[in-house]
PDB file of C-alpha atoms and ligand atoms in Angstrom:
ATOM      1  CA  MET T  33      12.118 -14.916  67.217  1.00 73.00           C
ATOM      2  CA  ASP T  34       9.611 -12.240  68.145  1.00 94.00           C
ATOM      3  CA  ARG T  35      10.219  -9.846  65.307  1.00 97.00           C
ATOM      4  CA  LEU T  36       7.266  -8.852  63.175  1.00 98.00           C
ATOM      5  CA  ARG T  37       6.972 -10.812  59.945  1.00 98.00           C
ATOM      6  CA  PHE T  38       4.902 -10.327  56.829  1.00 98.00           C
ATOM      7  CA  ARG T  39       4.446 -12.444  53.754  1.00 98.00           C
ATOM      8  CA  SER T  40       1.881 -12.346  50.964  1.00 98.00           C
ATOM      9  CA  LEU T  41       0.624 -15.625  49.522  1.00 98.00           C
ATOM     10  CA  ALA T  42      -1.260 -14.087  46.605  1.00 98.00           C
ATOM     11  CA  SER T  43      -2.805 -10.726  45.785  1.00 98.00           C
ATOM     12  CA  GLY T  44      -5.385  -9.987  43.089  1.00 96.00           C
ATOM     13  CA  SER T  45      -8.694 -11.130  41.690  1.00 95.00           C
ATOM     14  CA  SER T  46      -7.532 -14.775  41.619  1.00 96.00           C
ATOM     15  CA  GLY T  47      -6.980 -14.856  45.368  1.00 98.00           C
ATOM     16  CA  ASN T  48      -5.810 -12.845  48.356  1.00 98.00           C
ATOM     17  CA  CYS T  49      -4.130 -14.003  51.524  1.00 98.00           C
ATOM     18  CA  TYR T  50      -1.562 -12.307  53.761  1.00 98.00           C
ATOM     19  CA  PHE T  51       0.307 -13.555  56.817  1.00 98.00           C
ATOM     20  CA  ILE T  52       1.341 -11.252  59.604  1.00 98.00           C
ATOM     21  CA  GLY T  53       2.913 -12.639  62.730  1.00 98.00           C
ATOM     22  CA  THR T  54       6.139 -13.768  64.338  1.00 98.00           C
ATOM     23  CA  ALA T  55       8.329 -16.859  63.893  1.00 97.00           C
ATOM     24  CA  SER T  56       5.952 -18.895  66.072  1.00 97.00           C
ATOM     25  CA  TYR T  57       2.390 -17.685  65.396  1.00 98.00           C
ATOM     26  CA  GLY T  58       0.311 -15.162  63.542  1.00 98.00           C
ATOM     27  CA  ILE T  59      -2.889 -14.282  61.769  1.00 98.00           C
ATOM     28  CA  LEU T  60      -4.059 -14.277  58.174  1.00 98.00           C
ATOM     29  CA  ILE T  61      -5.817 -11.420  56.449  1.00 98.00           C
ATOM     30  CA  ASP T  62      -8.274 -13.101  54.036  1.00 98.00           C
ATOM     31  CA  ALA T  63      -8.344 -16.716  52.876  1.00 98.00           C
ATOM     32  CA  GLY T  64      -8.895 -16.462  49.142  1.00 98.00           C
ATOM     33  CA  VAL T  65      -6.406 -19.120  48.045  1.00 98.00           C
ATOM     34  CA  GLY T  66      -6.924 -22.913  48.154  1.00 97.00           C
ATOM     35  CA  VAL T  67      -6.328 -24.719  51.443  1.00 98.00           C
ATOM     36  CA  ARG T  68      -3.417 -26.774  50.140  1.00 98.00           C
ATOM     37  CA  ALA T  69      -1.553 -23.775  48.760  1.00 98.00           C
ATOM     38  CA  THR T  70      -2.230 -21.889  51.994  1.00 98.00           C
ATOM     39  CA  ARG T  71      -0.818 -24.735  54.068  1.00 98.00           C
ATOM     40  CA  LYS T  72       2.248 -25.009  51.847  1.00 98.00           C
ATOM     41  CA  PHE T  73       2.772 -21.279  52.222  1.00 98.00           C
ATOM     42  CA  LEU T  74       2.620 -21.587  56.023  1.00 98.00           C
ATOM     43  CA  LYS T  75       4.946 -24.604  55.993  1.00 98.00           C
ATOM     44  CA  GLY T  76       7.425 -22.489  54.047  1.00 97.00           C
ATOM     45  CA  MET T  77       7.642 -20.348  57.189  1.00 97.00           C
ATOM     46  CA  GLY T  78       7.788 -23.341  59.558  1.00 98.00           C
ATOM     47  CA  LEU T  79       4.112 -22.929  60.527  1.00 98.00           C
ATOM     48  CA  ASP T  80       0.826 -24.810  60.158  1.00 98.00           C
ATOM     49  CA  PHE T  81      -2.844 -23.933  60.667  1.00 98.00           C
ATOM     50  CA  HIS T  82      -2.611 -24.486  64.433  1.00 98.00           C
ATOM     51  CA  HIS T  83      -0.136 -21.600  64.590  1.00 98.00           C
ATOM     52  CA  ILE T  84      -2.718 -19.305  63.021  1.00 98.00           C
ATOM     53  CA  GLN T  85      -4.786 -17.694  65.760  1.00 98.00           C
ATOM     54  CA  GLY T  86      -7.320 -16.071  63.485  1.00 98.00           C
ATOM     55  CA  VAL T  87      -8.260 -15.250  59.914  1.00 98.00           C
ATOM     56  CA  PHE T  88      -9.559 -11.703  59.503  1.00 99.00           C
ATOM     57  CA  ILE T  89     -11.820 -11.289  56.480  1.00 98.00           C
ATOM     58  CA  THR T  90     -12.052  -7.995  54.596  1.00 98.00           C
ATOM     59  CA  HIS T  91     -15.239  -8.831  52.604  1.00 98.00           C
ATOM     60  CA  ASP T  92     -17.189 -11.694  51.081  1.00 97.00           C
ATOM     61  CA  HIS T  93     -15.951 -11.700  47.478  1.00 98.00           C
ATOM     62  CA  ILE T  94     -14.703 -15.124  46.420  1.00 97.00           C
ATOM     63  CA  ASP T  95     -11.093 -13.999  45.930  1.00 98.00           C
ATOM     64  CA  HIS T  96     -10.995 -13.275  49.697  1.00 98.00           C
ATOM     65  CA  ILE T  97     -12.975 -16.180  51.190  1.00 98.00           C
ATOM     66  CA  LYS T  98     -12.462 -19.250  48.992  1.00 97.00           C
ATOM     67  CA  ALA T  99     -10.753 -21.404  51.658  1.00 98.00           C
ATOM     68  CA  VAL T 100     -12.412 -19.937  54.709  1.00 98.00           C
ATOM     69  CA  GLY T 101     -14.853 -22.834  55.316  1.00 98.00           C
ATOM     70  CA  THR T 102     -12.183 -25.515  55.495  1.00 98.00           C
ATOM     71  CA  ILE T 103      -9.669 -23.405  57.410  1.00 98.00           C
ATOM     72  CA  GLY T 104     -12.346 -22.501  59.969  1.00 98.00           C
ATOM     73  CA  GLU T 105     -14.283 -25.714  60.420  1.00 98.00           C
ATOM     74  CA  LYS T 106     -11.732 -28.418  59.588  1.00 98.00           C
ATOM     75  CA  HIS T 107      -8.600 -26.758  60.930  1.00 98.00           C
ATOM     76  CA  HIS T 108     -10.421 -24.937  63.755  1.00 98.00           C
ATOM     77  CA  VAL T 109      -8.966 -21.523  63.057  1.00 98.00           C
ATOM     78  CA  PRO T 110     -11.263 -18.742  64.338  1.00 98.00           C
ATOM     79  CA  ILE T 111     -12.683 -16.692  61.457  1.00 98.00           C
ATOM     80  CA  TYR T 112     -13.182 -13.029  62.329  1.00 98.00           C
ATOM     81  CA  ALA T 113     -15.570 -10.892  60.277  1.00 98.00           C
ATOM     82  CA  THR T 114     -18.410  -8.438  60.729  1.00 98.00           C
ATOM     83  CA  LYS T 115     -21.925  -9.855  61.001  1.00 98.00           C
ATOM     84  CA  ALA T 116     -22.798  -8.850  57.419  1.00 98.00           C
ATOM     85  CA  VAL T 117     -19.632 -10.462  56.055  1.00 98.00           C
ATOM     86  CA  HIS T 118     -20.297 -13.671  57.996  1.00 98.00           C
ATOM     87  CA  GLU T 119     -23.787 -13.777  56.522  1.00 98.00           C
ATOM     88  CA  GLY T 120     -22.329 -13.211  53.075  1.00 97.00           C
ATOM     89  CA  ILE T 121     -19.769 -16.011  53.572  1.00 98.00           C
ATOM     90  CA  ASN T 122     -22.401 -18.540  54.551  1.00 97.00           C
ATOM     91  CA  LYS T 123     -24.622 -17.514  51.636  1.00 97.00           C
ATOM     92  CA  SER T 124     -21.780 -17.708  49.127  1.00 96.00           C
ATOM     93  CA  TYR T 125     -22.140 -20.555  46.633  1.00 92.00           C
ATOM     94  CA  CYS T 126     -18.373 -20.991  46.559  1.00 90.00           C
ATOM     95  CA  VAL T 127     -18.048 -21.700  50.285  1.00 92.00           C
ATOM     96  CA  THR T 128     -19.288 -25.296  50.530  1.00 92.00           C
ATOM     97  CA  GLN T 129     -18.254 -25.817  54.152  1.00 96.00           C
ATOM     98  CA  LYS T 130     -20.419 -23.322  56.034  1.00 97.00           C
ATOM     99  CA  LEU T 131     -19.006 -21.632  59.119  1.00 98.00           C
ATOM    100  CA  SER T 132     -20.443 -22.289  62.577  1.00 98.00           C
ATOM    101  CA  SER T 133     -18.092 -23.065  65.497  1.00 98.00           C
ATOM    102  CA  SER T 134     -15.247 -21.047  63.972  1.00 98.00           C
ATOM    103  CA  GLN T 135     -17.328 -17.874  63.530  1.00 98.00           C
ATOM    104  CA  ARG T 136     -16.159 -14.834  65.483  1.00 98.00           C
ATOM    105  CA  PHE T 137     -18.130 -11.628  65.082  1.00 98.00           C
ATOM    106  CA  ILE T 138     -16.358  -8.303  65.157  1.00 98.00           C
ATOM    107  CA  ASP T 139     -17.539  -4.719  65.072  1.00 98.00           C
ATOM    108  CA  ILE T 140     -15.970  -1.826  63.225  1.00 97.00           C
ATOM    109  CA  ASN T 141     -13.412  -0.067  65.473  1.00 96.00           C
ATOM    110  CA  GLN T 142     -13.498  -2.845  68.079  1.00 97.00           C
ATOM    111  CA  LYS T 143      -9.978  -3.844  69.151  1.00 98.00           C
ATOM    112  CA  ILE T 144      -9.349  -7.601  69.130  1.00 98.00           C
ATOM    113  CA  LYS T 145      -6.334  -9.006  70.936  1.00 98.00           C
ATOM    114  CA  VAL T 146      -4.719 -12.101  69.464  1.00 97.00           C
ATOM    115  CA  GLY T 147      -1.495 -12.979  71.258  1.00 97.00           C
ATOM    116  CA  GLU T 148       0.487  -9.763  71.243  1.00 97.00           C
ATOM    117  CA  PHE T 149      -1.359  -8.450  68.198  1.00 98.00           C
ATOM    118  CA  VAL T 150      -4.178  -5.918  68.448  1.00 98.00           C
ATOM    119  CA  ILE T 151      -6.387  -5.871  65.373  1.00 98.00           C
ATOM    120  CA  GLN T 152      -8.933  -3.197  64.509  1.00 98.00           C
ATOM    121  CA  ALA T 153     -11.340  -3.151  61.567  1.00 98.00           C
ATOM    122  CA  PHE T 154     -12.235   0.112  59.841  1.00 98.00           C
ATOM    123  CA  PRO T 155     -14.828   0.687  57.110  1.00 98.00           C
ATOM    124  CA  VAL T 156     -13.975   0.924  53.409  1.00 97.00           C
ATOM    125  CA  LEU T 157     -16.354   1.419  50.486  1.00 95.00           C
ATOM    126  CA  HIS T 158     -16.656  -1.493  48.048  1.00 94.00           C
ATOM    127  CA  ASP T 159     -19.456  -3.402  46.357  1.00 92.00           C
ATOM    128  CA  ALA T 160     -19.661  -6.328  48.815  1.00 93.00           C
ATOM    129  CA  SER T 161     -22.020  -7.159  51.746  1.00 89.00           C
ATOM    130  CA  ASP T 162     -19.753  -5.117  53.975  1.00 94.00           C
ATOM    131  CA  SER T 163     -16.083  -4.212  53.591  1.00 97.00           C
ATOM    132  CA  VAL T 164     -13.337  -3.424  56.032  1.00 98.00           C
ATOM    133  CA  GLY T 165      -9.644  -2.752  56.197  1.00 98.00           C
ATOM    134  CA  TYR T 166      -7.518  -3.775  59.181  1.00 98.00           C
ATOM    135  CA  SER T 167      -4.890  -2.104  61.300  1.00 98.00           C
ATOM    136  CA  VAL T 168      -2.670  -4.542  63.165  1.00 98.00           C
ATOM    137  CA  GLU T 169      -0.552  -3.284  66.056  1.00 98.00           C
ATOM    138  CA  TYR T 170       2.409  -5.167  67.416  1.00 98.00           C
ATOM    139  CA  ARG T 171       4.883  -3.786  69.954  1.00 97.00           C
ATOM    140  CA  GLY T 172       4.374  -0.165  68.960  1.00 97.00           C
ATOM    141  CA  LYS T 173       4.377  -0.784  65.203  1.00 98.00           C
ATOM    142  CA  THR T 174       1.285  -0.711  63.022  1.00 98.00           C
ATOM    143  CA  PHE T 175       0.581  -2.601  59.818  1.00 98.00           C
ATOM    144  CA  THR T 176      -2.480  -1.463  57.877  1.00 98.00           C
ATOM    145  CA  PHE T 177      -4.285  -3.390  55.133  1.00 98.00           C
ATOM    146  CA  ALA T 178      -6.578  -1.499  52.748  1.00 98.00           C
ATOM    147  CA  THR T 179      -7.646  -3.503  49.710  1.00 98.00           C
ATOM    148  CA  ASP T 180     -10.732  -3.483  47.476  1.00 98.00           C
ATOM    149  CA  LEU T 181     -11.909   0.089  47.998  1.00 98.00           C
ATOM    150  CA  GLY T 182     -13.282   2.687  45.638  1.00 96.00           C
ATOM    151  CA  TYR T 183     -11.589   5.622  47.287  1.00 96.00           C
ATOM    152  CA  ILE T 184      -9.566   6.569  50.348  1.00 98.00           C
ATOM    153  CA  SER T 185     -11.932   8.134  52.858  1.00 97.00           C
ATOM    154  CA  ASP T 186     -10.740  10.272  55.771  1.00 98.00           C
ATOM    155  CA  VAL T 187     -11.130   7.274  58.084  1.00 98.00           C
ATOM    156  CA  VAL T 188      -8.987   5.075  55.846  1.00 98.00           C
ATOM    157  CA  ALA T 189      -6.407   7.854  55.506  1.00 98.00           C
ATOM    158  CA  GLU T 190      -6.240   8.234  59.287  1.00 98.00           C
ATOM    159  CA  HIS T 191      -5.369   4.560  59.693  1.00 98.00           C
ATOM    160  CA  LEU T 192      -2.831   4.572  56.891  1.00 98.00           C
ATOM    161  CA  VAL T 193      -1.072   7.689  58.137  1.00 98.00           C
ATOM    162  CA  LYS T 194      -0.427   6.288  61.609  1.00 98.00           C
ATOM    163  CA  SER T 195       1.136   3.110  60.214  1.00 98.00           C
ATOM    164  CA  ASP T 196       4.681   1.914  59.679  1.00 98.00           C
ATOM    165  CA  TYR T 197       3.795  -0.687  57.057  1.00 98.00           C
ATOM    166  CA  LEU T 198       1.040  -0.521  54.466  1.00 98.00           C
ATOM    167  CA  VAL T 199      -0.643  -3.003  52.185  1.00 98.00           C
ATOM    168  CA  LEU T 200      -2.525  -0.687  49.866  1.00 98.00           C
ATOM    169  CA  GLU T 201      -4.460  -1.376  46.706  1.00 98.00           C
ATOM    170  CA  ALA T 202      -3.196  -0.236  43.289  1.00 98.00           C
ATOM    171  CA  ASN T 203      -5.667  -2.112  41.124  1.00 98.00           C
ATOM    172  CA  TYR T 204      -5.534  -0.530  37.697  1.00 98.00           C
ATOM    173  CA  ASP T 205      -3.936   1.950  35.368  1.00 98.00           C
ATOM    174  CA  GLU T 206      -6.621   4.246  33.945  1.00 98.00           C
ATOM    175  CA  ASP T 207      -5.397   4.053  30.329  1.00 98.00           C
ATOM    176  CA  MET T 208      -5.007   0.291  30.431  1.00 98.00           C
ATOM    177  CA  LEU T 209      -8.534  -0.064  31.825  1.00 98.00           C
ATOM    178  CA  ALA T 210      -9.991   2.287  29.184  1.00 97.00           C
ATOM    179  CA  ASN T 211      -8.198   0.501  26.333  1.00 97.00           C
ATOM    180  CA  GLY T 212      -8.305  -3.012  27.762  1.00 95.00           C
ATOM    181  CA  PRO T 213     -10.610  -6.002  27.347  1.00 96.00           C
ATOM    182  CA  TYR T 214     -13.242  -5.080  29.955  1.00 96.00           C
ATOM    183  CA  PRO T 215     -16.743  -4.070  28.766  1.00 97.00           C
ATOM    184  CA  SER T 216     -17.792  -0.568  29.719  1.00 97.00           C
ATOM    185  CA  HIS T 217     -20.236  -1.577  32.494  1.00 97.00           C
ATOM    186  CA  LEU T 218     -17.405  -3.454  34.226  1.00 96.00           C
ATOM    187  CA  GLN T 219     -15.031  -0.523  33.714  1.00 98.00           C
ATOM    188  CA  GLN T 220     -17.597   1.765  35.342  1.00 97.00           C
ATOM    189  CA  ARG T 221     -17.959  -0.622  38.286  1.00 97.00           C
ATOM    190  CA  ILE T 222     -14.204  -0.751  38.850  1.00 97.00           C
ATOM    191  CA  LYS T 223     -13.844   3.038  38.635  1.00 97.00           C
ATOM    192  CA  SER T 224     -16.806   3.804  40.912  1.00 97.00           C
ATOM    193  CA  ARG T 225     -16.636   4.894  44.565  1.00 95.00           C
ATOM    194  CA  THR T 226     -17.392   1.270  45.511  1.00 96.00           C
ATOM    195  CA  GLY T 227     -14.898  -0.249  43.068  1.00 97.00           C
ATOM    196  CA  HIS T 228     -11.116  -0.371  43.203  1.00 98.00           C
ATOM    197  CA  LEU T 229      -8.246   2.084  43.635  1.00 98.00           C
ATOM    198  CA  CYS T 230      -6.213   3.010  40.569  1.00 98.00           C
ATOM    199  CA  ASN T 231      -2.488   3.747  40.521  1.00 98.00           C
ATOM    200  CA  VAL T 232      -3.067   7.515  40.442  1.00 98.00           C
ATOM    201  CA  GLN T 233      -5.426   7.501  43.440  1.00 98.00           C
ATOM    202  CA  THR T 234      -2.864   5.546  45.443  1.00 98.00           C
ATOM    203  CA  ALA T 235      -0.008   7.741  44.186  1.00 98.00           C
ATOM    204  CA  GLU T 236      -1.839  10.954  45.102  1.00 98.00           C
ATOM    205  CA  PHE T 237      -2.705   9.652  48.528  1.00 98.00           C
ATOM    206  CA  LEU T 238       0.896   8.613  49.233  1.00 98.00           C
ATOM    207  CA  ALA T 239       2.240  11.953  48.031  1.00 98.00           C
ATOM    208  CA  ASN T 240      -0.350  14.125  49.787  1.00 98.00           C
ATOM    209  CA  TYR T 241      -0.154  12.291  53.100  1.00 98.00           C
ATOM    210  CA  TYR T 242       3.501  11.267  52.980  1.00 98.00           C
ATOM    211  CA  THR T 243       5.168  10.616  56.318  1.00 97.00           C
ATOM    212  CA  ASP T 244       8.637   9.271  56.981  1.00 96.00           C
ATOM    213  CA  ARG T 245       7.015   6.856  59.410  1.00 97.00           C
ATOM    214  CA  TRP T 246       6.134   4.678  56.388  1.00 98.00           C
ATOM    215  CA  LYS T 247       8.831   2.061  55.909  1.00 98.00           C
ATOM    216  CA  TYR T 248       7.231  -0.327  53.439  1.00 98.00           C
ATOM    217  CA  VAL T 249       4.322   0.185  51.087  1.00 98.00           C
ATOM    218  CA  PHE T 250       3.205  -3.097  49.554  1.00 98.00           C
ATOM    219  CA  LEU T 251       0.964  -2.527  46.549  1.00 98.00           C
ATOM    220  CA  CYS T 252      -1.802  -5.115  46.401  1.00 98.00           C
ATOM    221  CA  HIS T 253      -4.633  -6.419  44.216  1.00 98.00           C
ATOM    222  CA  LEU T 254      -2.975  -5.415  40.923  1.00 98.00           C
ATOM    223  CA  SER T 255      -5.213  -6.297  37.987  1.00 98.00           C
ATOM    224  CA  LYS T 256      -3.842  -8.793  35.485  1.00 97.00           C
ATOM    225  CA  ALA T 257      -5.573  -7.154  32.522  1.00 97.00           C
ATOM    226  CA  ASN T 258      -5.352  -3.521  33.575  1.00 98.00           C
ATOM    227  CA  ASN T 259      -2.071  -3.003  35.376  1.00 98.00           C
ATOM    228  CA  LEU T 260       1.623  -3.880  35.465  1.00 98.00           C
ATOM    229  CA  PRO T 261       3.824  -3.943  38.567  1.00 98.00           C
ATOM    230  CA  GLU T 262       6.388  -1.562  37.000  1.00 98.00           C
ATOM    231  CA  LEU T 263       3.659   0.839  35.926  1.00 98.00           C
ATOM    232  CA  ALA T 264       2.129   0.928  39.413  1.00 98.00           C
ATOM    233  CA  TYR T 265       5.571   1.523  40.910  1.00 98.00           C
ATOM    234  CA  THR T 266       6.534   4.245  38.434  1.00 98.00           C
ATOM    235  CA  THR T 267       3.219   6.102  38.723  1.00 98.00           C
ATOM    236  CA  ILE T 268       3.695   6.308  42.479  1.00 98.00           C
ATOM    237  CA  ALA T 269       7.424   7.076  42.446  1.00 98.00           C
ATOM    238  CA  GLU T 270       6.929   9.871  39.891  1.00 98.00           C
ATOM    239  CA  GLN T 271       4.084  11.415  41.841  1.00 98.00           C
ATOM    240  CA  LEU T 272       6.218  11.449  45.011  1.00 98.00           C
ATOM    241  CA  LYS T 273       9.195  12.934  43.153  1.00 97.00           C
ATOM    242  CA  SER T 274       7.021  15.566  41.487  1.00 98.00           C
ATOM    243  CA  GLN T 275       6.041  16.758  44.968  1.00 97.00           C
ATOM    244  CA  MET T 276       9.728  16.854  46.002  1.00 97.00           C
ATOM    245  CA  ILE T 277       9.347  13.931  48.375  1.00 97.00           C
ATOM    246  CA  ASP T 278      12.637  12.201  48.952  1.00 94.00           C
ATOM    247  CA  PHE T 279      11.182   8.801  49.801  1.00 96.00           C
ATOM    248  CA  GLU T 280      13.929   6.552  48.541  1.00 94.00           C
ATOM    249  CA  ASN T 281      15.952   6.601  51.756  1.00 93.00           C
ATOM    250  CA  THR T 282      13.012   6.014  54.066  1.00 94.00           C
ATOM    251  CA  MET T 283      10.457   3.841  52.320  1.00 97.00           C
ATOM    252  CA  GLU T 284      10.319   0.854  50.000  1.00 98.00           C
ATOM    253  CA  ILE T 285       7.478   0.457  47.524  1.00 98.00           C
ATOM    254  CA  ILE T 286       6.892  -3.163  46.574  1.00 98.00           C
ATOM    255  CA  PRO T 287       4.181  -4.392  44.171  1.00 98.00           C
ATOM    256  CA  LEU T 288       2.984  -7.791  45.424  1.00 98.00           C
ATOM    257  CA  GLU T 289       2.793 -10.641  42.966  1.00 97.00           C
ATOM    258  CA  ARG T 290      -0.638 -11.808  41.958  1.00 97.00           C
ATOM    259  CA  MET T 291      -0.149 -15.550  41.930  1.00 96.00           C
ATOM    260  CA  SER T 292       3.006 -16.330  43.858  1.00 95.00           C
ATOM    261  CA  PRO T 293       4.194 -15.788  47.410  1.00 98.00           C
ATOM    262  CA  SER T 294       6.318 -12.772  48.201  1.00 98.00           C
ATOM    263  CA  ALA T 295       9.591 -12.850  50.056  1.00 98.00           C
ATOM    264  CA  LEU T 296       9.305 -13.128  53.827  1.00 98.00           C
ATOM    265  CA  TYR T 297       9.807  -9.683  55.352  1.00 98.00           C
ATOM    266  CA  ILE T 298      11.167  -9.573  58.892  1.00 98.00           C
ATOM    267  CA  PHE T 299      10.993  -6.101  60.395  1.00 96.00           C
ATOM    268  CA  ASP T 300      13.083  -4.512  63.145  1.00 84.00           C
TER     269      ASP T 300
HETATM  270 ZN1   ZN W 686     -10.704  -8.671  45.660  1.00 83.00          ZN
HETATM  271 ZN1   ZN W 687     -13.756  -7.295  46.259  1.00 83.00          ZN
END
């Protein structure tokens, strides 16, 4: 009953939302998918909004906050975000239901306790009002979410290294981006230090910082136009193998689907 569970609802520029919790309650990281689909996703795990003790927002881009107004104000789920992100949410044209009673302000590095979960935000660089990743601790295990970031800073690396489970961005393949449909100004934005992580950046990080503590690496926010799940996987697996890292017995690498829910993972 109490084992740690994870399931992704969707991951990518069309919407992001992740559940982490137990069989009886949990939290969401981001609320970038419609309310109905989010509820259906929870029901699929025997849960509803009243089992969700908080939604933790990474940043105020629409693909992360679309449903936040309704989930917060209509379903009374506390919405946790930094002050700048809260301001961005309430200024966003796509959030029609503005947040008031459900607003919870957090600071970077502050530890928030929700049930048995301890959640800590850390800074990432991205082109939003403010951007954070989250580390979530539960009974000695740590799950870290790092999505929508231009590069992996030392602070981000520190959080990822002391984790058992990772949700880490692998947004684009460099050749696909260069030869794909995006105009050059958009390509530059994506590649910049405040853009998104490419497969190689993620691969190099995982190889250079590899630890056998990592059990699952879920690759998130894969671009529809500029990446493929197999390509993200292979880029990372080959980088690890080229550095003689025998990861296959200790760690699973799983690209998350963009538009459909993942399997439900129940960890030991
Ligand atoms: Zn995004
Ligand atoms: Zn973003």
